[in-house]
Amino acid sequence: MSSSVSPLAPKTVPDMPAIAGIRLATAEAGIRYKNRTDVLLAVMDKGTAVAGVFTKSKCPSAPVEWCRAKLKGGKARALVVNSGNANAFTGKTGRASTALTAKIAAKAVGCSESEIFLASTGVIGEPLDATKFDGVLGRLAETAEPGDYLAAAKAIMTTDTFPKVATATVKLGKAKVTINGMAKGAGMIAPDMATMLSFIFTDAPIAPAALQALLKSGVEDTFNAVTIDGDTSTSDTLLAFATGAAAEHGAPKISRASDPRLKAFVKAFNQVLANLAEQVARDGEGARKLVEITVEGAKTKASARKIAMSIANSPLVKTAIAGEDANWGRVVMAVGKAGEPADRDKLSISFNGIRVARSGARDPDYDEAQVSEAMKAPEIAIKVSLGLGKGRDRVLTCDLTKEYVAINGDYRS
């Protein structure tokens, strides 16, 4: 965890209201870090629905495998998250560690091990000593309170420079329901059906299948449209929990994601996901620029996404932005290598609203001084027009600086 906060960090942190049926507590378990919290326990009331999406990595962590297996039950009573050790690439030892952690947590909460969900983040390849949770989780279960989401977000940080939280309140039927979220992630970020680690909590009464459908749809244009370095983590986990407590205040019980009464809720739910995803981009390791890449005029939305990701993941594009150089040649390169339909002579490119290239050549009105001044801004918008169709998409990334190399060169030290 960095001692200096990213210059792109949000200027304000929202007040995170308590959610009925959710209690939180954190502690120092000594997993890897000293003198900081590194374990989070979230305790949920009986009947809480759970949904999840996970990394598509072929080398997933032991907690990811555990959660995938338990998700079929659709119910959750507790979530245990540790930072400092990913419990990934740890073989039988890793699987034994997840089983022991779940056993300790189930005893502490008083539930079945099948209702325990786990997530770990940190170094890959090092065994996780789950015995460190013995006693700790019991104390956390006793002291957990409905409240401090900011402290919870801090406990799951690794190279993050600030805790990431978001909230929204919306009407569902006659009741006001709350959606709270937290996330961690700053490097090894190129989500594929999930994010680094993120957890969403709500008191809305939504059945597991409906919640799963909402989550799977919601990540596509939020977390799956963010990249820091093009590397998908072994541990990517996004879990959503719905306690259903708002039913007591008039919220209707929802069994289908297509229920028209969910319209406002879905919008708020996706806004929380989008907010957290942007905070991840703002905290990219060593980042000094938040970069929004919009591709329009593509054959399809899917094609636009691939081209936008090609640009966003290009080290040459990202280092040019770090150097405040509107080098459209590198953008042309990234468009061309994406493997999607493109016509060089129809390309137009702009940086922060200033067109630098059109019809396959430098814009005749190009002004180096004007563009150089625009590139000094902390937020850079790159727009690429292909002129081939109606496909459009947008992704978020950040620049690539020397500090990224320094952070990752010393990560295990």
Short mmCIF file of C-alpha atoms in Angstrom, two decimals:
data_model
loop_
_atom_site.label_atom_id
_atom_site.label_comp_id
_atom_site.label_asym_id
_atom_site.label_seq_id
_atom_site.Cartn_x
_atom_site.Cartn_y
_atom_site.Cartn_z
CA MET A 1 0.00 0.00 0.00
CA SER A 2 1.47 3.31 -1.12
CA SER A 3 2.17 6.08 1.37
CA SER A 4 1.12 8.73 -1.17
CA VAL A 5 -2.42 8.99 -2.52
CA SER A 6 -2.98 9.00 -6.28
CA PRO A 7 -3.42 12.55 -7.63
CA LEU A 8 -6.49 11.19 -9.46
CA ALA A 9 -8.24 10.08 -6.26
CA PRO A 10 -11.78 11.40 -5.72
CA LYS A 11 -11.83 14.67 -3.79
CA THR A 12 -14.60 13.52 -1.50
CA VAL A 13 -15.65 10.21 0.06
CA PRO A 14 -19.38 9.48 0.32
CA ASP A 15 -21.08 8.80 3.62
CA MET A 16 -21.81 5.10 3.59
CA PRO A 17 -25.12 4.33 5.33
CA ALA A 18 -25.66 1.14 7.26
CA ILE A 19 -27.60 -1.62 5.50
CA ALA A 20 -30.00 -3.75 7.50
CA GLY A 21 -28.74 -7.32 7.69
CA ILE A 22 -25.05 -6.51 7.12
CA ARG A 23 -22.44 -6.20 9.88
CA LEU A 24 -18.73 -5.51 9.30
CA ALA A 25 -15.50 -5.81 11.26
CA THR A 26 -11.77 -5.71 10.46
CA ALA A 27 -8.59 -6.81 12.22
CA GLU A 28 -4.85 -7.24 11.95
CA ALA A 29 -4.19 -10.94 11.35
CA GLY A 30 -0.54 -10.54 10.34
CA ILE A 31 -0.99 -12.23 6.96
CA ARG A 32 1.81 -10.19 5.39
CA TYR A 33 1.57 -6.56 6.42
CA LYS A 34 2.52 -5.11 9.79
CA ASN A 35 0.60 -2.48 11.74
CA ARG A 36 -2.43 -2.42 9.45
CA THR A 37 -5.71 -4.26 9.09
CA ASP A 38 -5.62 -7.14 6.63
CA VAL A 39 -8.78 -9.16 7.21
CA LEU A 40 -12.44 -8.25 6.75
CA LEU A 41 -15.44 -10.17 8.02
CA ALA A 42 -18.92 -9.28 6.74
CA VAL A 43 -21.75 -11.06 8.55
CA MET A 44 -25.12 -11.34 6.81
CA ASP A 45 -28.55 -12.19 8.21
CA LYS A 46 -30.15 -15.52 7.38
CA GLY A 47 -31.71 -15.65 3.94
CA THR A 48 -29.25 -13.27 2.28
CA ALA A 49 -29.03 -13.92 -1.47
CA VAL A 50 -25.63 -14.01 -3.16
CA ALA A 51 -24.44 -13.66 -6.75
CA GLY A 52 -20.95 -13.58 -8.21
CA VAL A 53 -18.77 -13.30 -11.29
CA PHE A 54 -15.15 -14.37 -11.35
CA THR A 55 -11.95 -14.32 -13.34
CA LYS A 56 -11.80 -16.36 -16.53
CA SER A 57 -8.15 -17.08 -15.86
CA LYS A 58 -7.25 -20.74 -16.35
CA CYS A 59 -5.11 -20.45 -13.22
CA PRO A 60 -7.70 -19.23 -10.67
CA SER A 61 -7.00 -18.84 -6.97
CA ALA A 62 -8.30 -21.31 -4.39
CA PRO A 63 -10.88 -18.80 -3.04
CA VAL A 64 -12.28 -18.30 -6.57
CA GLU A 65 -12.78 -22.05 -6.91
CA TRP A 66 -14.38 -22.16 -3.46
CA CYS A 67 -16.85 -19.37 -4.27
CA ARG A 68 -17.79 -20.82 -7.65
CA ALA A 69 -18.74 -24.08 -5.95
CA LYS A 70 -20.73 -22.45 -3.13
CA LEU A 71 -22.54 -19.96 -5.38
CA LYS A 72 -24.91 -22.70 -6.49
CA GLY A 73 -26.59 -22.59 -3.07
CA GLY A 74 -27.59 -18.96 -3.61
CA LYS A 75 -27.36 -18.04 0.08
CA ALA A 76 -24.64 -16.39 2.17
CA ARG A 77 -24.06 -15.73 5.86
CA ALA A 78 -20.49 -14.41 5.82
CA LEU A 79 -17.72 -13.04 3.65
CA VAL A 80 -14.04 -13.30 4.66
CA VAL A 81 -11.49 -11.24 2.74
CA ASN A 82 -7.76 -11.04 3.41
CA SER A 83 -5.07 -8.89 1.83
CA GLY A 84 -1.36 -9.60 1.46
CA ASN A 85 -1.67 -13.14 0.12
CA ALA A 86 -3.75 -14.20 -2.90
CA ASN A 87 -3.79 -17.92 -2.02
CA ALA A 88 -3.27 -18.55 -5.74
CA PHE A 89 -0.97 -21.14 -7.31
CA THR A 90 -0.83 -22.88 -3.93
CA GLY A 91 -2.11 -26.35 -4.91
CA LYS A 92 -3.56 -28.67 -2.28
CA THR A 93 -2.26 -26.37 0.45
CA GLY A 94 -4.39 -23.55 -0.95
CA ARG A 95 -7.52 -25.67 -1.07
CA ALA A 96 -6.91 -26.84 2.50
CA SER A 97 -6.47 -23.22 3.55
CA THR A 98 -9.83 -22.17 2.10
CA ALA A 99 -11.54 -25.12 3.77
CA LEU A 100 -10.01 -24.25 7.15
CA THR A 101 -10.89 -20.57 6.79
CA ALA A 102 -14.49 -21.47 5.98
CA LYS A 103 -14.65 -23.86 8.93
CA ILE A 104 -13.37 -21.18 11.32
CA ALA A 105 -15.74 -18.57 9.90
CA ALA A 106 -18.76 -20.90 9.99
CA LYS A 107 -18.13 -21.66 13.65
CA ALA A 108 -17.73 -17.96 14.44
CA VAL A 109 -20.95 -16.97 12.69
CA GLY A 110 -22.98 -20.09 13.46
CA CYS A 111 -23.81 -21.31 9.99
CA SER A 112 -22.95 -23.90 7.37
CA GLU A 113 -19.56 -23.74 5.64
CA SER A 114 -21.47 -23.68 2.36
CA GLU A 115 -22.73 -20.19 3.29
CA ILE A 116 -19.20 -18.78 3.70
CA PHE A 117 -17.65 -16.84 0.84
CA LEU A 118 -13.94 -16.10 0.58
CA ALA A 119 -11.62 -13.76 -1.29
CA SER A 120 -7.88 -13.21 -1.06
CA THR A 121 -5.59 -10.65 -2.67
CA GLY A 122 -1.84 -10.14 -2.66
CA VAL A 123 1.22 -12.18 -3.58
CA ILE A 124 0.71 -15.23 -5.81
CA GLY A 125 2.44 -18.51 -5.04
CA GLU A 126 2.91 -18.15 -1.29
CA PRO A 127 0.99 -20.50 1.07
CA LEU A 128 -1.67 -18.78 3.17
CA ASP A 129 -1.53 -19.74 6.84
CA ALA A 130 -5.24 -19.97 7.67
CA THR A 131 -4.52 -20.74 11.32
CA LYS A 132 -3.98 -16.99 11.70
CA PHE A 133 -7.74 -16.58 11.35
CA ASP A 134 -8.40 -18.82 14.35
CA GLY A 135 -9.65 -16.63 17.16
CA VAL A 136 -9.57 -13.52 14.98
CA LEU A 137 -12.78 -14.34 13.12
CA GLY A 138 -14.52 -15.23 16.37
CA ARG A 139 -13.74 -11.81 17.83
CA LEU A 140 -14.80 -10.10 14.62
CA ALA A 141 -18.15 -11.93 14.60
CA GLU A 142 -18.80 -10.68 18.13
CA THR A 143 -17.82 -7.07 17.43
CA ALA A 144 -19.17 -6.66 13.89
CA GLU A 145 -21.43 -3.63 13.46
CA PRO A 146 -23.61 -2.32 10.65
CA GLY A 147 -21.41 0.35 9.47
CA ASP A 148 -17.86 1.24 8.64
CA TYR A 149 -17.49 0.47 4.95
CA LEU A 150 -14.48 2.76 4.63
CA ALA A 151 -12.55 0.73 7.22
CA ALA A 152 -13.62 -2.44 5.41
CA ALA A 153 -12.33 -1.08 2.10
CA LYS A 154 -9.01 -0.16 3.72
CA ALA A 155 -8.50 -3.67 5.06
CA ILE A 156 -8.58 -5.23 1.58
CA MET A 157 -6.07 -2.84 -0.05
CA THR A 158 -2.71 -3.96 -1.44
CA THR A 159 -0.96 -1.46 -3.74
CA ASP A 160 -4.07 0.72 -3.69
CA THR A 161 -3.43 4.29 -2.55
CA PHE A 162 -6.97 4.98 -1.38
CA PRO A 163 -10.03 2.95 -0.30
CA LYS A 164 -12.76 2.68 -2.93
CA VAL A 165 -16.38 2.94 -1.86
CA ALA A 166 -19.65 4.00 -3.53
CA THR A 167 -23.30 4.17 -2.51
CA ALA A 168 -26.74 4.84 -3.98
CA THR A 169 -30.27 5.03 -2.61
CA VAL A 170 -33.35 4.32 -4.70
CA LYS A 171 -37.05 3.51 -4.31
CA LEU A 172 -38.17 -0.06 -4.84
CA GLY A 173 -41.93 -0.26 -4.50
CA LYS A 174 -42.85 1.73 -1.40
CA ALA A 175 -39.46 1.32 0.25
CA LYS A 176 -36.15 3.10 0.07
CA VAL A 177 -33.33 0.64 -0.57
CA THR A 178 -29.59 1.18 -0.31
CA ILE A 179 -26.77 -0.16 -2.45
CA ASN A 180 -23.24 0.02 -1.00
CA GLY A 181 -20.09 -1.13 -2.74
CA MET A 182 -16.36 -1.38 -2.17
CA ALA A 183 -13.50 -2.42 -4.42
CA LYS A 184 -9.76 -2.87 -4.43
CA GLY A 185 -7.39 -2.91 -7.34
CA ALA A 186 -4.57 -0.86 -8.83
CA GLY A 187 -2.46 -3.29 -10.86
CA MET A 188 -2.91 -6.60 -12.72
CA ILE A 189 -6.13 -5.07 -13.98
CA ALA A 190 -7.88 -6.29 -17.12
CA PRO A 191 -11.11 -7.78 -15.77
CA ASP A 192 -12.82 -10.60 -17.63
CA MET A 193 -16.34 -11.07 -16.24
CA ALA A 194 -15.32 -9.60 -12.89
CA THR A 195 -12.95 -7.21 -11.20
CA MET A 196 -10.01 -7.47 -8.86
CA LEU A 197 -12.03 -7.70 -5.67
CA SER A 198 -15.37 -5.94 -5.29
CA PHE A 199 -18.33 -6.46 -3.01
CA ILE A 200 -21.83 -5.02 -3.35
CA PHE A 201 -24.41 -5.02 -0.55
CA THR A 202 -28.11 -4.13 -0.64
CA ASP A 203 -31.21 -4.57 1.51
CA ALA A 204 -33.39 -5.11 -1.58
CA PRO A 205 -35.32 -8.42 -1.62
CA ILE A 206 -33.92 -9.92 -4.81
CA ALA A 207 -33.76 -13.66 -5.47
CA PRO A 208 -30.32 -15.19 -6.21
CA ALA A 209 -31.07 -15.92 -9.89
CA ALA A 210 -32.29 -12.37 -10.52
CA LEU A 211 -29.31 -10.89 -8.67
CA GLN A 212 -26.95 -13.05 -10.72
CA ALA A 213 -28.49 -11.82 -13.97
CA LEU A 214 -28.22 -8.17 -12.87
CA LEU A 215 -24.59 -8.61 -11.87
CA LYS A 216 -23.56 -10.42 -15.03
CA SER A 217 -25.13 -7.71 -17.16
CA GLY A 218 -23.85 -4.84 -15.02
CA VAL A 219 -20.16 -5.68 -15.26
CA GLU A 220 -20.00 -5.53 -19.06
CA ASP A 221 -19.85 -1.76 -19.45
CA THR A 222 -18.31 -1.06 -16.04
CA PHE A 223 -15.61 -3.34 -14.66
CA ASN A 224 -15.12 -5.16 -17.96
CA ALA A 225 -14.51 -1.80 -19.64
CA VAL A 226 -11.51 -0.93 -17.46
CA THR A 227 -7.86 -1.87 -17.94
CA ILE A 228 -4.69 -0.75 -16.21
CA ASP A 229 -2.05 -3.02 -17.72
CA GLY A 230 -3.84 -5.70 -19.73
CA ASP A 231 -3.23 -8.42 -17.14
CA THR A 232 -6.23 -10.35 -15.82
CA SER A 233 -5.78 -11.42 -12.21
CA THR A 234 -6.04 -15.00 -10.96
CA SER A 235 -8.21 -13.69 -8.11
CA ASP A 236 -10.83 -11.49 -9.80
CA THR A 237 -13.99 -11.72 -7.68
CA LEU A 238 -17.15 -9.63 -7.67
CA LEU A 239 -19.83 -10.69 -5.21
CA ALA A 240 -23.23 -9.13 -4.56
CA PHE A 241 -25.31 -9.74 -1.43
CA ALA A 242 -29.01 -8.88 -0.98
CA THR A 243 -30.37 -9.23 2.56
CA GLY A 244 -34.01 -8.59 1.66
CA ALA A 245 -34.54 -6.51 4.80
CA ALA A 246 -36.33 -3.77 2.85
CA ALA A 247 -39.28 -6.14 2.34
CA GLU A 248 -40.39 -5.22 5.84
CA HIS A 249 -40.79 -1.62 4.65
CA GLY A 250 -42.77 -2.33 1.51
CA ALA A 251 -40.18 -3.38 -1.07
CA PRO A 252 -41.61 -6.09 -3.35
CA LYS A 253 -39.85 -9.42 -3.55
CA ILE A 254 -38.15 -9.70 -6.94
CA SER A 255 -37.71 -13.09 -8.58
CA ARG A 256 -36.89 -12.02 -12.17
CA ALA A 257 -34.25 -9.59 -13.42
CA SER A 258 -36.73 -8.46 -16.08
CA ASP A 259 -39.27 -7.29 -13.48
CA PRO A 260 -40.25 -3.73 -14.55
CA ARG A 261 -40.27 -2.61 -10.91
CA LEU A 262 -36.46 -3.02 -10.94
CA LYS A 263 -35.83 -0.28 -13.52
CA ALA A 264 -34.65 2.41 -11.07
CA PHE A 265 -32.77 -0.13 -8.98
CA VAL A 266 -30.85 -1.47 -11.98
CA LYS A 267 -29.81 2.05 -12.95
CA ALA A 268 -28.55 2.77 -9.41
CA PHE A 269 -26.87 -0.65 -9.16
CA ASN A 270 -24.97 -0.07 -12.40
CA GLN A 271 -24.00 3.43 -11.27
CA VAL A 272 -22.34 1.96 -8.18
CA LEU A 273 -20.44 -0.53 -10.34
CA ALA A 274 -19.37 2.24 -12.74
CA ASN A 275 -18.25 4.49 -9.89
CA LEU A 276 -16.08 1.75 -8.39
CA ALA A 277 -14.64 0.81 -11.79
CA GLU A 278 -13.61 4.40 -12.44
CA GLN A 279 -11.96 4.61 -9.02
CA VAL A 280 -9.88 1.56 -9.93
CA ALA A 281 -8.74 3.32 -13.10
CA ARG A 282 -7.94 6.45 -11.08
CA ASP A 283 -5.74 4.38 -8.79
CA GLY A 284 -3.74 2.60 -11.49
CA GLU A 285 -0.24 1.92 -10.20
CA GLY A 286 1.81 5.06 -10.77
CA ALA A 287 -1.03 6.73 -12.68
CA ARG A 288 -1.03 10.48 -13.28
CA LYS A 289 -3.67 10.60 -16.03
CA LEU A 290 -7.17 9.11 -16.21
CA VAL A 291 -7.78 8.16 -19.83
CA GLU A 292 -11.17 7.67 -21.48
CA ILE A 293 -11.09 6.05 -24.92
CA THR A 294 -14.18 6.24 -27.12
CA VAL A 295 -14.40 4.41 -30.42
CA GLU A 296 -17.32 5.19 -32.71
CA GLY A 297 -18.25 4.36 -36.28
CA ALA A 298 -17.22 0.73 -35.88
CA LYS A 299 -19.01 -2.18 -37.55
CA THR A 300 -20.39 -3.35 -34.16
CA LYS A 301 -20.18 -2.49 -30.47
CA ALA A 302 -18.04 -5.59 -29.92
CA SER A 303 -15.62 -4.42 -32.60
CA ALA A 304 -15.47 -0.96 -31.03
CA ARG A 305 -14.68 -2.57 -27.64
CA LYS A 306 -11.78 -4.59 -29.06
CA ILE A 307 -10.30 -1.55 -30.76
CA ALA A 308 -10.72 0.60 -27.66
CA MET A 309 -9.01 -2.06 -25.55
CA SER A 310 -6.19 -2.32 -28.07
CA ILE A 311 -5.57 1.39 -27.64
CA ALA A 312 -6.00 1.30 -23.87
CA ASN A 313 -3.55 -1.57 -23.42
CA SER A 314 -0.85 -0.23 -25.72
CA PRO A 315 2.30 0.62 -23.72
CA LEU A 316 3.25 3.06 -26.49
CA VAL A 317 -0.05 4.93 -26.26
CA LYS A 318 0.06 4.94 -22.45
CA THR A 319 3.65 6.19 -22.23
CA ALA A 320 2.93 8.91 -24.78
CA ILE A 321 0.09 10.12 -22.57
CA ALA A 322 2.40 10.01 -19.55
CA GLY A 323 4.77 12.24 -21.53
CA GLU A 324 1.86 14.53 -22.47
CA ASP A 325 2.44 13.81 -26.16
CA ALA A 326 -0.63 13.63 -28.43
CA ASN A 327 1.05 11.00 -30.57
CA TRP A 328 -1.80 9.96 -32.85
CA GLY A 329 0.54 7.65 -34.75
CA ARG A 330 0.52 5.31 -31.77
CA VAL A 331 -3.27 5.35 -31.73
CA VAL A 332 -3.30 4.49 -35.45
CA MET A 333 -0.96 1.61 -34.68
CA ALA A 334 -3.25 0.28 -31.92
CA VAL A 335 -6.32 0.52 -34.18
CA GLY A 336 -4.54 -1.33 -36.95
CA LYS A 337 -3.31 -4.20 -34.79
CA ALA A 338 -6.70 -4.88 -33.16
CA GLY A 339 -7.70 -7.26 -35.94
CA GLU A 340 -11.06 -5.52 -36.42
CA PRO A 341 -12.47 -3.82 -39.54
CA ALA A 342 -10.81 -0.41 -40.06
CA ASP A 343 -10.04 1.84 -43.00
CA ARG A 344 -6.92 3.95 -42.64
CA ASP A 345 -8.24 6.66 -44.94
CA LYS A 346 -11.45 7.12 -42.94
CA LEU A 347 -9.83 7.45 -39.50
CA SER A 348 -10.31 10.58 -37.40
CA ILE A 349 -8.66 11.04 -33.99
CA SER A 350 -9.03 13.69 -31.31
CA PHE A 351 -7.42 14.36 -27.92
CA ASN A 352 -9.54 16.25 -25.36
CA GLY A 353 -11.87 17.47 -28.06
CA ILE A 354 -9.13 18.69 -30.39
CA ARG A 355 -9.05 16.84 -33.68
CA VAL A 356 -5.49 15.93 -34.60
CA ALA A 357 -6.12 13.63 -37.56
CA ARG A 358 -8.89 13.11 -40.07
CA SER A 359 -9.42 11.14 -43.28
CA GLY A 360 -6.25 9.17 -42.67
CA ALA A 361 -3.87 12.11 -42.28
CA ARG A 362 -2.92 14.93 -39.92
CA ASP A 363 -5.71 17.47 -39.53
CA PRO A 364 -4.93 20.57 -41.64
CA ASP A 365 -5.82 22.80 -38.66
CA TYR A 366 -3.49 20.96 -36.29
CA ASP A 367 -1.86 23.28 -33.73
CA GLU A 368 0.97 21.69 -31.72
CA ALA A 369 0.87 24.34 -28.98
CA GLN A 370 -2.86 23.96 -28.47
CA VAL A 371 -2.71 20.17 -28.26
CA SER A 372 0.35 20.20 -25.98
CA GLU A 373 -1.50 22.43 -23.53
CA ALA A 374 -4.53 20.11 -23.58
CA MET A 375 -2.35 17.07 -22.81
CA LYS A 376 -1.32 18.62 -19.48
CA ALA A 377 -4.79 17.95 -18.08
CA PRO A 378 -5.16 15.14 -15.50
CA GLU A 379 -7.99 13.61 -17.55
CA ILE A 380 -7.45 12.75 -21.21
CA ALA A 381 -10.22 11.82 -23.64
CA ILE A 382 -9.17 10.04 -26.84
CA LYS A 383 -11.85 9.72 -29.50
CA VAL A 384 -11.45 7.57 -32.59
CA SER A 385 -13.98 7.69 -35.43
CA LEU A 386 -13.77 4.78 -37.88
CA GLY A 387 -16.49 5.82 -40.32
CA LEU A 388 -17.65 2.26 -40.99
CA GLY A 389 -20.89 1.79 -39.06
CA LYS A 390 -22.84 2.56 -35.90
CA GLY A 391 -20.81 0.53 -33.38
CA ARG A 392 -19.64 2.54 -30.37
CA ASP A 393 -17.96 1.75 -27.06
CA ARG A 394 -15.93 3.36 -24.29
CA VAL A 395 -13.23 2.07 -21.95
CA LEU A 396 -11.20 3.58 -19.13
CA THR A 397 -7.47 3.26 -18.49
CA CYS A 398 -4.58 5.35 -17.21
CA ASP A 399 -1.11 6.37 -18.33
CA LEU A 400 2.01 4.24 -17.82
CA THR A 401 4.75 5.84 -15.74
CA LYS A 402 8.12 4.91 -14.29
CA GLU A 403 6.43 4.38 -10.93
CA TYR A 404 4.49 1.41 -12.34
CA VAL A 405 7.80 -0.31 -13.02
CA ALA A 406 9.12 0.59 -9.58
CA ILE A 407 6.01 -0.71 -7.78
CA ASN A 408 5.96 -4.02 -9.63
CA GLY A 409 9.72 -4.50 -9.60
CA ASP A 410 9.61 -4.45 -5.80
CA TYR A 411 6.21 -6.08 -5.25
CA ARG A 412 7.44 -9.23 -3.47
CA SER A 413 10.26 -7.48 -1.59
#
